[in-house]
mmCIF file of C-alpha atoms and ligand atoms in Angstrom:
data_model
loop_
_atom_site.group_PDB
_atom_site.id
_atom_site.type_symbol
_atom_site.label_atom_id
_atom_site.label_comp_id
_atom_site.label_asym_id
_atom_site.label_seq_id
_atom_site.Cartn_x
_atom_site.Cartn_y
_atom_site.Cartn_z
ATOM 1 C CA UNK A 1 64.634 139.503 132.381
ATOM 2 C CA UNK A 2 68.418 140.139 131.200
ATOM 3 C CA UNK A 3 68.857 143.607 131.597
ATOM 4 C CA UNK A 4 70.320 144.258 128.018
ATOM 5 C CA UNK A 5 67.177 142.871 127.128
ATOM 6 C CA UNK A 6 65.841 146.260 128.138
ATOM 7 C CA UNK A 7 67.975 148.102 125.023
ATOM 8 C CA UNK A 8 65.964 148.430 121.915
ATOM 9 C CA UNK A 9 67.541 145.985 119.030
ATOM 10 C CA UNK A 10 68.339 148.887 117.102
ATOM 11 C CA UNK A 11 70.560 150.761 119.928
ATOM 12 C CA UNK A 12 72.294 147.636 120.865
ATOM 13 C CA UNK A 13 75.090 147.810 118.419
ATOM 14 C CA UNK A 14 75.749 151.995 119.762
ATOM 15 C CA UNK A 15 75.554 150.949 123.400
ATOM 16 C CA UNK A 16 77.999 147.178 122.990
ATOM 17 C CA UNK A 17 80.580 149.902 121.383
ATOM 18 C CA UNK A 18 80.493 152.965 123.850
ATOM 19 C CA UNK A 19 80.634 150.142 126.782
ATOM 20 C CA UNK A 20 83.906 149.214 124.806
ATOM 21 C CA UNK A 21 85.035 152.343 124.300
ATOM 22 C CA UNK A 22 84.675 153.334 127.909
ATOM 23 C CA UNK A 23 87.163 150.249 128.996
ATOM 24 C CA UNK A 24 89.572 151.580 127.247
ATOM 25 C CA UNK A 25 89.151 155.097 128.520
ATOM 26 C CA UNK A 26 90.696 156.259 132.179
ATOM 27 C CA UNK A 27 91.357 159.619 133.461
ATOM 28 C CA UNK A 28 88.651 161.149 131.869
ATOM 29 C CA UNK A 29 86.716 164.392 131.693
ATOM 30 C CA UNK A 30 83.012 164.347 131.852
ATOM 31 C CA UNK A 31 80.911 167.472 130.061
ATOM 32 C CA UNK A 32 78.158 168.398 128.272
ATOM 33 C CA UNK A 33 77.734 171.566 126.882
ATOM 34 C CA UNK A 34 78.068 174.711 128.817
ATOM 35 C CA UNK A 35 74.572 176.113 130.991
ATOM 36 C CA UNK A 36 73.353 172.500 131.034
ATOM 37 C CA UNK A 37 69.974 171.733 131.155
ATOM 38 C CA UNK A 38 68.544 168.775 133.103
ATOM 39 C CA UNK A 39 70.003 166.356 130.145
ATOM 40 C CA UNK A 40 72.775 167.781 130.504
ATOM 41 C CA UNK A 41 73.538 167.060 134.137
ATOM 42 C CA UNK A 42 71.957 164.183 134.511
ATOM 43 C CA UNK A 43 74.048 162.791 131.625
ATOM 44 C CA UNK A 44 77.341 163.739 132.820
ATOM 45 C CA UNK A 45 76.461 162.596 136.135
ATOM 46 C CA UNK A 46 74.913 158.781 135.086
ATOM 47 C CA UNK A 47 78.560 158.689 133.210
ATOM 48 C CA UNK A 48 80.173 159.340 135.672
ATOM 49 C CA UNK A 49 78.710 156.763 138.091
ATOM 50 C CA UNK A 50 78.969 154.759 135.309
ATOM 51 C CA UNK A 51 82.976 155.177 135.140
ATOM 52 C CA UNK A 52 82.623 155.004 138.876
ATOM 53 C CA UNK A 53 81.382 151.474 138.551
ATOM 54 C CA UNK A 54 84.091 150.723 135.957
ATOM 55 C CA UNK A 55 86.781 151.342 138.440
ATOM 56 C CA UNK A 56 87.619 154.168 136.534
ATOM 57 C CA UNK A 57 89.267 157.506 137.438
ATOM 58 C CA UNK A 58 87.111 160.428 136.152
ATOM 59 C CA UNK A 59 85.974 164.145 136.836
ATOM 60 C CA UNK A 60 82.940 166.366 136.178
ATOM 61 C CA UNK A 61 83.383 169.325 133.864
ATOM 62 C CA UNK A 62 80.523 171.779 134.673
ATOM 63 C CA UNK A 63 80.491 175.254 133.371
ATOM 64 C CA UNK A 64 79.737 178.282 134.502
ATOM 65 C CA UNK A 65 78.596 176.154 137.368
ATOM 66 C CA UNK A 66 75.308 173.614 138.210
ATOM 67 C CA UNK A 67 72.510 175.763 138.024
ATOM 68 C CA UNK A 68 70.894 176.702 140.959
ATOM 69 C CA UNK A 69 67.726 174.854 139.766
ATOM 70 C CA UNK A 70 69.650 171.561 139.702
ATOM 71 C CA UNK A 71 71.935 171.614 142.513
ATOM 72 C CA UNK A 72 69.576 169.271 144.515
ATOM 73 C CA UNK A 73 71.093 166.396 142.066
ATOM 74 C CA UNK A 74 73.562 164.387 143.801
ATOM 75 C CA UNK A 75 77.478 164.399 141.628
ATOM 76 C CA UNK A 76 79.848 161.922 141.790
ATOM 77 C CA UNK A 77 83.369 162.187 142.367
ATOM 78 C CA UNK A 78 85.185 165.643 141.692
ATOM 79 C CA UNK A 79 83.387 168.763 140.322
ATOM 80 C CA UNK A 80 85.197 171.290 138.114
ATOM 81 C CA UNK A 81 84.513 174.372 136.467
ATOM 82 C CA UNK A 82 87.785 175.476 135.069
ATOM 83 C CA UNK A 83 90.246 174.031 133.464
ATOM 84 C CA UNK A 84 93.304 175.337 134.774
ATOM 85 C CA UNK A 85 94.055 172.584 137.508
ATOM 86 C CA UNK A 86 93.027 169.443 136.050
ATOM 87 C CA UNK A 87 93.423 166.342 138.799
ATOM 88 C CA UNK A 88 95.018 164.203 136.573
ATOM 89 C CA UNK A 89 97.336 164.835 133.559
ATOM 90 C CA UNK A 90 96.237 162.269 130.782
ATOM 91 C CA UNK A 91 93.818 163.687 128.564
ATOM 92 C CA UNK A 92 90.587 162.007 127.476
ATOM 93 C CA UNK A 93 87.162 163.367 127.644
ATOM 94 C CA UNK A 94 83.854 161.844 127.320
ATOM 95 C CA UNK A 95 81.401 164.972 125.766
ATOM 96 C CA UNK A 96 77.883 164.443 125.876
ATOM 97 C CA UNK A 97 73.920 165.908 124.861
ATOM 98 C CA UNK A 98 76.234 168.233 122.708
ATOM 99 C CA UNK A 99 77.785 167.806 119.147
ATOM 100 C CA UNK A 100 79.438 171.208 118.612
ATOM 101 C CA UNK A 101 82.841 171.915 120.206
ATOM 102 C CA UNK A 102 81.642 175.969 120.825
ATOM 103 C CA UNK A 103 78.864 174.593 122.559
ATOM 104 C CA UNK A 104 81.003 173.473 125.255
ATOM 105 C CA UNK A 105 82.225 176.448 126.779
ATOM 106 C CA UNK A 106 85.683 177.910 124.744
ATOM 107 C CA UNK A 107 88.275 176.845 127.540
ATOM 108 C CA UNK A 108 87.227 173.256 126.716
ATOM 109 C CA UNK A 109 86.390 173.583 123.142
ATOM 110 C CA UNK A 110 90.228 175.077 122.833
ATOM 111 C CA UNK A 111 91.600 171.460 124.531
ATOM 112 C CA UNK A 112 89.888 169.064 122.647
ATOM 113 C CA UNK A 113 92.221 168.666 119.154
ATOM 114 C CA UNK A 114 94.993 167.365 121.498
ATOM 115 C CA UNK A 115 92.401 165.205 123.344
ATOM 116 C CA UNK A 116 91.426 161.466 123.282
ATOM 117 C CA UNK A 117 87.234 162.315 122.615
ATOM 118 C CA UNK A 118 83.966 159.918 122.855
ATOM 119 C CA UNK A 119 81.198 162.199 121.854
ATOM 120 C CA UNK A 120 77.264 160.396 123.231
ATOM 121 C CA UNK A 121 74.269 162.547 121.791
ATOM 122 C CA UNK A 122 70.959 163.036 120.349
ATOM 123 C CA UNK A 123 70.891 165.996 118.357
ATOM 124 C CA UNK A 124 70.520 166.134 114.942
ATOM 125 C CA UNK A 125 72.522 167.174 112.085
ATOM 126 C CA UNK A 126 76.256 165.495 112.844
ATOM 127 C CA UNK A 127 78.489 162.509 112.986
ATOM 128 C CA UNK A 128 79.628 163.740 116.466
ATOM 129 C CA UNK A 129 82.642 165.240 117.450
ATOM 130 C CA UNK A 130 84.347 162.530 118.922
ATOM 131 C CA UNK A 131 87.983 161.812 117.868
ATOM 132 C CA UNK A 132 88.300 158.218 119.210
ATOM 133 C CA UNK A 133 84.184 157.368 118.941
ATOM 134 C CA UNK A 134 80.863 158.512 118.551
ATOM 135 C CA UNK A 135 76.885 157.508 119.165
ATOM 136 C CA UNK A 136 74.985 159.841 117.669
ATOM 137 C CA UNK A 137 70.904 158.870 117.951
ATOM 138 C CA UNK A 138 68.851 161.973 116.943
ATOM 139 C CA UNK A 139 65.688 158.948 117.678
ATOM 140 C CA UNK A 140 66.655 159.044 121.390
ATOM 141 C CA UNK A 141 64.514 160.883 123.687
ATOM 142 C CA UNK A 142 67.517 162.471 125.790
ATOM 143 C CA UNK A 143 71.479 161.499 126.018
ATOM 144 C CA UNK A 144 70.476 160.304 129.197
ATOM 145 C CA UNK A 145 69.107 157.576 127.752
ATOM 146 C CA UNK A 146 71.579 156.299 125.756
ATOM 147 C CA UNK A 147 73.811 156.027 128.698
ATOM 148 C CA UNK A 148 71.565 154.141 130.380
ATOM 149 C CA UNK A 149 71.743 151.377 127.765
ATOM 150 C CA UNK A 150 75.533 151.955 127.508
ATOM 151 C CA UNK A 151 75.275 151.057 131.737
ATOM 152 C CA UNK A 152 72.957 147.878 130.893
ATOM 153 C CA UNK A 153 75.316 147.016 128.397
ATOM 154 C CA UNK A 154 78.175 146.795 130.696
ATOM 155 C CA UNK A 155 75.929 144.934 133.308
ATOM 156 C CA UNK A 156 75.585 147.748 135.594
ATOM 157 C CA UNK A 157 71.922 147.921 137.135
ATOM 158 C CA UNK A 158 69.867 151.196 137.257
ATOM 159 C CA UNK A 159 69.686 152.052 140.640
ATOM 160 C CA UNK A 160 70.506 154.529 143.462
ATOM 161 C CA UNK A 161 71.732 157.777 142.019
ATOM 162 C CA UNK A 162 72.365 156.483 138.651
ATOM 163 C CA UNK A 163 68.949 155.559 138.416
ATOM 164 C CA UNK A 164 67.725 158.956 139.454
ATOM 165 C CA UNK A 165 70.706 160.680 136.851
ATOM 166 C CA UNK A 166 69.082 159.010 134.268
ATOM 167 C CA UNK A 167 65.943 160.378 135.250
ATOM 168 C CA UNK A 168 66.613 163.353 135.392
ATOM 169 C CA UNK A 169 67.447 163.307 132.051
ATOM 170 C CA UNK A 170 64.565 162.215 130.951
ATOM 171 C CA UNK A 171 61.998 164.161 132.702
ATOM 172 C CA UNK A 172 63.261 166.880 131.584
ATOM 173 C CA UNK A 173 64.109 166.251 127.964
ATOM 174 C CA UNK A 174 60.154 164.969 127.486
ATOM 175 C CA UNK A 175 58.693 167.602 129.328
ATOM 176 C CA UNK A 176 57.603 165.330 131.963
ATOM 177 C CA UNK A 177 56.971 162.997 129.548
ATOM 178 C CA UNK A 178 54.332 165.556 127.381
ATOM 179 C CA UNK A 179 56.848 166.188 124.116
ATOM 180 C CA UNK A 180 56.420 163.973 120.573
ATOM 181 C CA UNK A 181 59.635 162.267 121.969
ATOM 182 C CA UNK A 182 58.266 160.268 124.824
ATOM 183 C CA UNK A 183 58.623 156.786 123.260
ATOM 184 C CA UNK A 184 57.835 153.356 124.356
ATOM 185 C CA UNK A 185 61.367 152.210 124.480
ATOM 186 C CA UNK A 186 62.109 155.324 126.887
ATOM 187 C CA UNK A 187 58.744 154.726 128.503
ATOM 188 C CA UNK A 188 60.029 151.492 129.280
ATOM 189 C CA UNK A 189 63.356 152.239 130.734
ATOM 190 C CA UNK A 190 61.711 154.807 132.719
ATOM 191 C CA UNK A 191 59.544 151.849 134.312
ATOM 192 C CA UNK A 192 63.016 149.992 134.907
ATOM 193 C CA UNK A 193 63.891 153.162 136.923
ATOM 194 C CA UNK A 194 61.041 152.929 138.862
ATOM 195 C CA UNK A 195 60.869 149.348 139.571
ATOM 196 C CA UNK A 196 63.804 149.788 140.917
ATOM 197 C CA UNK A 197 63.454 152.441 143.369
ATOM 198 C CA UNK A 198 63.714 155.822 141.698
ATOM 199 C CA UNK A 199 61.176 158.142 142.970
ATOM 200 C CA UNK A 200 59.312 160.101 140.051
ATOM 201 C CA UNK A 201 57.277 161.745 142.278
ATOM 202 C CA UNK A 202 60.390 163.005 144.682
ATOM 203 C CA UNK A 203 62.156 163.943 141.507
ATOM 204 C CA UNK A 204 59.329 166.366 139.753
ATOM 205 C CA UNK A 205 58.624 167.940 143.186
ATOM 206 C CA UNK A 206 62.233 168.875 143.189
ATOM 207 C CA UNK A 207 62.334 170.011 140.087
ATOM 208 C CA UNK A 208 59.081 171.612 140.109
ATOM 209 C CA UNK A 209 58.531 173.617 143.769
ATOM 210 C CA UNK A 210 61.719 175.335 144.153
ATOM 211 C CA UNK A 211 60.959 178.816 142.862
ATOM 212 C CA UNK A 212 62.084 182.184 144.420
ATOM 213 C CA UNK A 213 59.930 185.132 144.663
ATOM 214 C CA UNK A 214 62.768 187.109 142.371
ATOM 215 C CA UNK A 215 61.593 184.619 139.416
ATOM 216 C CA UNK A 216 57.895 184.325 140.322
ATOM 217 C CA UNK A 217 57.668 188.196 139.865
ATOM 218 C CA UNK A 218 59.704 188.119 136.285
ATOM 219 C CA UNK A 219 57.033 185.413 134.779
ATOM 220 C CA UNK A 220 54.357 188.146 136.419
ATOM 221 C CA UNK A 221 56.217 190.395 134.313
ATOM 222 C CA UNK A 222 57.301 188.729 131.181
ATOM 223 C CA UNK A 223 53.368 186.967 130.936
ATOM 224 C CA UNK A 224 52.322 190.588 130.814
ATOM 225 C CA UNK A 225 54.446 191.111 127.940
ATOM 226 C CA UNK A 226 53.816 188.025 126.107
ATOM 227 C CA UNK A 227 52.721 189.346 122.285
ATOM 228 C CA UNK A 228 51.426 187.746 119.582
ATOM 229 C CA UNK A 229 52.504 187.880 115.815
ATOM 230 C CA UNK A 230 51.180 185.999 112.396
ATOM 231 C CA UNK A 231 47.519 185.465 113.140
ATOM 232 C CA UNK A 232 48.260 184.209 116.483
ATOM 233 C CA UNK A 233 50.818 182.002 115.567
ATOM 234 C CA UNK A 234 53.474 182.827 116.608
ATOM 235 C CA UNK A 235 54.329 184.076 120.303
ATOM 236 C CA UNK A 236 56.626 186.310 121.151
ATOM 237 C CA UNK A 237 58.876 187.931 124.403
ATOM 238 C CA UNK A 238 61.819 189.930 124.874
ATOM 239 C CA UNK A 239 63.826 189.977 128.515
ATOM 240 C CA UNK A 240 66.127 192.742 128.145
ATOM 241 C CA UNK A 241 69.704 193.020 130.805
ATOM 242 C CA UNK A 242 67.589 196.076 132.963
ATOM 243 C CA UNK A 243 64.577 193.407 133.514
ATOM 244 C CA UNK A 244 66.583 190.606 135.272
ATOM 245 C CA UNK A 245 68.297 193.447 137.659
ATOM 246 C CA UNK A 246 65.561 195.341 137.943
ATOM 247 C CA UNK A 247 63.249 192.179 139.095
ATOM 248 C CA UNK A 248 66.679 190.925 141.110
ATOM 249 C CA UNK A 249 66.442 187.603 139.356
ATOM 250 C CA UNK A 250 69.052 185.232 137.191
ATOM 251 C CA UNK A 251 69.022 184.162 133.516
ATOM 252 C CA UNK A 252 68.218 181.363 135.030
ATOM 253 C CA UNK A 253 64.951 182.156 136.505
ATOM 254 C CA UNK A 254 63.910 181.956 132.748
ATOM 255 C CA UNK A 255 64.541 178.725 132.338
ATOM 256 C CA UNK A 256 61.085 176.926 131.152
ATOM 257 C CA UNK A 257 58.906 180.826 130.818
ATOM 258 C CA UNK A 258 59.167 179.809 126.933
ATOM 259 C CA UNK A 259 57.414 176.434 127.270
ATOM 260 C CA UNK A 260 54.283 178.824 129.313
ATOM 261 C CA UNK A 261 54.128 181.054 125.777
ATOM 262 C CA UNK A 262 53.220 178.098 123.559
ATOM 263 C CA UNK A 263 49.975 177.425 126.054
ATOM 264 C CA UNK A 264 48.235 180.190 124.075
ATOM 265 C CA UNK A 265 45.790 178.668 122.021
ATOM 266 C CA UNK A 266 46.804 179.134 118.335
ATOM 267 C CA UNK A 267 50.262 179.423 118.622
ATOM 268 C CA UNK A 268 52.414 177.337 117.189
ATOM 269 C CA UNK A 269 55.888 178.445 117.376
ATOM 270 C CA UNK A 270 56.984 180.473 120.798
ATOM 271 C CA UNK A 271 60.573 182.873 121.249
ATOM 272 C CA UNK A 272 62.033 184.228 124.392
ATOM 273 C CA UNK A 273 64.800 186.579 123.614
ATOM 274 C CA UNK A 274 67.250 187.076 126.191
ATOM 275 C CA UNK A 275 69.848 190.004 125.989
ATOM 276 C CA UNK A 276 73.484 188.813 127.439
ATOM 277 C CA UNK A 277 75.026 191.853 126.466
ATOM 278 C CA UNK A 278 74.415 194.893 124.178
ATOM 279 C CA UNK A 279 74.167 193.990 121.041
ATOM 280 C CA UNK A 280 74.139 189.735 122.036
ATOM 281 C CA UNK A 281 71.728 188.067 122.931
ATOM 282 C CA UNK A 282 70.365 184.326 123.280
ATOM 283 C CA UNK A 283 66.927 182.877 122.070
ATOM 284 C CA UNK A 284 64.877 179.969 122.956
ATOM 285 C CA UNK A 285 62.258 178.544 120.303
ATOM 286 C CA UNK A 286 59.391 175.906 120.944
ATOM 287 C CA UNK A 287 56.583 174.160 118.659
ATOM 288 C CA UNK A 288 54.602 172.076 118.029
ATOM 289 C CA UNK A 289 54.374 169.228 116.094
ATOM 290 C CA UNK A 290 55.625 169.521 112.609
ATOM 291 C CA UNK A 291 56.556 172.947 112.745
ATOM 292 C CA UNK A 292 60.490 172.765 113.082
ATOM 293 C CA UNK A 293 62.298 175.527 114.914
ATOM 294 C CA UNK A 294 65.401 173.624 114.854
ATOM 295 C CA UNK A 295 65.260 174.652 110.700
ATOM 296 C CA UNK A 296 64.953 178.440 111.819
ATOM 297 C CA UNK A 297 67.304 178.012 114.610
ATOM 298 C CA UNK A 298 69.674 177.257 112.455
ATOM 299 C CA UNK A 299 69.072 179.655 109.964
ATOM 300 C CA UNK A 300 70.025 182.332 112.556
ATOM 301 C CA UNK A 301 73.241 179.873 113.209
ATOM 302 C CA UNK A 302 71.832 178.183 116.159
ATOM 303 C CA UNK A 303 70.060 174.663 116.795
ATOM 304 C CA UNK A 304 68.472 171.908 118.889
ATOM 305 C CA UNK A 305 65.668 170.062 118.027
ATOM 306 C CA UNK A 306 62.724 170.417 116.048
ATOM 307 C CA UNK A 307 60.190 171.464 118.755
ATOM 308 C CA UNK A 308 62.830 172.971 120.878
ATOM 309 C CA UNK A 309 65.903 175.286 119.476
ATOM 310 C CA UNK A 310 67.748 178.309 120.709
ATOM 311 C CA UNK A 311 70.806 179.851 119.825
ATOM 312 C CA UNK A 312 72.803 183.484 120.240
ATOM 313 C CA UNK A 313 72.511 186.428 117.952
ATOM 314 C CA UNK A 314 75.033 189.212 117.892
ATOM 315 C CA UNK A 315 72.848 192.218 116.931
ATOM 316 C CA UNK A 316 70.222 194.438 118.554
ATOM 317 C CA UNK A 317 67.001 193.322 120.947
ATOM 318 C CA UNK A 318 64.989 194.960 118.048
ATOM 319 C CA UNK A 319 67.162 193.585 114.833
ATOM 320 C CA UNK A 320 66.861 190.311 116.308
ATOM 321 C CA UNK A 321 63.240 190.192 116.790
ATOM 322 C CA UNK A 322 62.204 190.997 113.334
ATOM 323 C CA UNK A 323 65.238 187.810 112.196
ATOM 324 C CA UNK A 324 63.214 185.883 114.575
ATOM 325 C CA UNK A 325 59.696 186.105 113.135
ATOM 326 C CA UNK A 326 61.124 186.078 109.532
ATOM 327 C CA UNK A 327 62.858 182.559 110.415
ATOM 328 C CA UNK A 328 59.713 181.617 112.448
ATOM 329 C CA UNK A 329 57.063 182.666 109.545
ATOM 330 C CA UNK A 330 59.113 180.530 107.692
ATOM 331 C CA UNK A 331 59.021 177.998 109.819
ATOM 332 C CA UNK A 332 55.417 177.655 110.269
ATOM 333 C CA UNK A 333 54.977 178.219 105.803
ATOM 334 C CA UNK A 334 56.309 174.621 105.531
ATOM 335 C CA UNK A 335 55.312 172.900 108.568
ATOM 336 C CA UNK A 336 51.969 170.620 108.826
ATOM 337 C CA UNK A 337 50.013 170.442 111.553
HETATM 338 P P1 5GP B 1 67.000 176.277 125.283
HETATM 339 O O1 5GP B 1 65.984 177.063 124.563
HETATM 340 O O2 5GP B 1 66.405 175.480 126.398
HETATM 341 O O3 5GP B 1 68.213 177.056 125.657
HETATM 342 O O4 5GP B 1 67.534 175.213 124.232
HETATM 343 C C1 5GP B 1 66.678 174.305 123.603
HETATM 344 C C2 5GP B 1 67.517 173.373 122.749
HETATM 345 O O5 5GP B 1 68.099 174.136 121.710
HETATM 346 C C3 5GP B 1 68.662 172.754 123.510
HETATM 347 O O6 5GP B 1 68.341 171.470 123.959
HETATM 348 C C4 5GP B 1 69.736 172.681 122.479
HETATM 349 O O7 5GP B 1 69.566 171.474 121.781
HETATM 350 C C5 5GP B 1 69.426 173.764 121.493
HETATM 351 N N1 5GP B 1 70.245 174.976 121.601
HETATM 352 C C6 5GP B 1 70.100 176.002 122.457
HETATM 353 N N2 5GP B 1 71.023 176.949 122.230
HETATM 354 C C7 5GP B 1 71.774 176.510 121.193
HETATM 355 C C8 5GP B 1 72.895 177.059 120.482
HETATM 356 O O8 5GP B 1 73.392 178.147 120.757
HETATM 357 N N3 5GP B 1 73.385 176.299 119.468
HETATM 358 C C9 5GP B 1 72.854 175.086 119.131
HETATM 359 N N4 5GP B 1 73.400 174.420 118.111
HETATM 360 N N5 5GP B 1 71.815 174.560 119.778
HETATM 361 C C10 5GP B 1 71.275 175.255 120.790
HETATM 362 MN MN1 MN B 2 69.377 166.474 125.673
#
């Protein structure tokens, strides 16, 4: 089978002019938006094998740095976190799973009006932020995805470490293939993967069995905390600065605890809330099926998607736990099942 047969009819027309757009890219900046998340990575990496194949000169933008969780993935080519000494002097960047500049991180979101931009994402609720081009597909399971038929579309097959980027992308954005966004077209490029080599099995084990004691004794903690609010609809957690040092874990250690809160039976709509600083702090929504958190994320100025949202709030733990069931109550008032 041609292997652009394997991009859906109506993703052919995004993918023929991002492969375009690419050729006439060089020197370029890789990112997606700051604290990525296994789309995230696995995005910026695919492109940049991608470019790699292309013959083209690129780098990695990661910031603060790849989480610890993720730093089995193999990276191609050069790895930065700041911006300060840039390898190359031409400016062009190629920003992906992300359509906000803030989202970013600041030092690059402060760049980009002087910058050449090709923005490739799936969230909802933009054109993209691209100055030359963008693909926007809110449909797509992960950005991953979409790079993957930008590769096929430039005749590049899915294997080796590109192969497993893409993956990694999309394991994670479906929740192992569990969340309403598990399609057959993405179902079907993850069988490409497959048949050609990539190792699901390898890659969940990875992702899955990799835990330090530090985190396993803040979910003993947080689980222990876990309340619920609205009937049992709505489930609710609060990790405040003192917990993480006191249990001698990372921010990252909480990564996925949210997902374990909607398990309880009833609940509909789960929030971890995180506190960065005094008086800051960052929340994570989930839900399920109609009930949009993405809505009440963005209420509180955040976003996402609509069974997975977060976004930061600059007031107190306690303020921004009663905005967070107001938004939520809301939330779960106009959505269906
Ligand atoms: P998480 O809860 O895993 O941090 O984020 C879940 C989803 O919510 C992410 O995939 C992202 O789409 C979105 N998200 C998280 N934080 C923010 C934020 O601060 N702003 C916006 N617009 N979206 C966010
Ligand atoms: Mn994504």
């Amino acid at each position: 089978m041609p292997l652009n047969e394997f991009i859906p009819l109506r993703y052919r027309d995004g993918a023929r002019r991002m492969a375009l757009a690419l050729q006439h890219m060089d020197r370029v900046l890789i990112a997606a938006h700051a604290h990525p998340d296994g789309d995230a990575l696995g995005s910026v990496a695919a492109a940049g094998y991608l470019l790699r194949c292309l013959g083209k000169n690129f780098f990695l933008y990661v910031t603060p740095r790849v989480p610890h969780d993720l730093s089995f993935m193999p990276l191609p080519g050069i790895q930065l976190s700041a911006l300060d000494r840039l390898p190359f002097t031409h400016r062009s960047a190629l920003l992906l799973d992300c359509g906000e500049p803030h989202r970013l991180g600041q030092d690059l979101a402060k760049c980009l009006p002087q910058w050449v931009t090709v923005n490739i994402d799936h969230h909802p609720g933009g054109n993209g932020m691209g100055s030359m081009d963008n693909w926007i597909e809110p449909e797509a399971a992960a950005t991953a995805q979409l790079i993957a038929y930008v590769a096929l579309e430039a005749g590049i097959p899915l294997e080796g470490e590109l192969a497993t980027a893409i993956a990694l992308g999309l394991v994670t954005d479906t929740g192992g293939f569990r969340h309403g966004n598990t399609t057959p077209d993405m179902l079907r490029l993850t069988a490409l993967l497959v048949e050609n080599g990539c190792h699901l099995a390898a890659l969940r084990d990875q992702l899955d069995n990799n835990w330090t004691l530090e985190r396993m004794r803040l979910w003993g903690l947080l689980m222990s905390r876990v309340t619920v609010r609205r009937q049992n609809t709505i489930a609710f957690c609060s990790v405040s600065l003192k917990d993480l040092t006191v249990s001698k874990a990372t921010k990252e250690d909480l990564e996925g605890f949210v997902e374990h809160m909607r398990k309880l039976r009833d609940v509909r709509a789960a929030a971890l809330l995180r506190e960065d600083a005094p008086g800051c702090c960052k929340f994570s929504l989930r839900s399920s099926g109609s009930v949009d958190v993405r809505q009440a994320a963005a209420t509180l100025g955040g976003g996402g998607h609509r069974n997975a949202a977060g976004g930061t709030l600059h007031m107190s733990m306690h303020e921004a736990e009663e905005s967070l069931t107001t938004a939520l109550s809301q939330a779960l008032e106009s959505g269906g099942y």
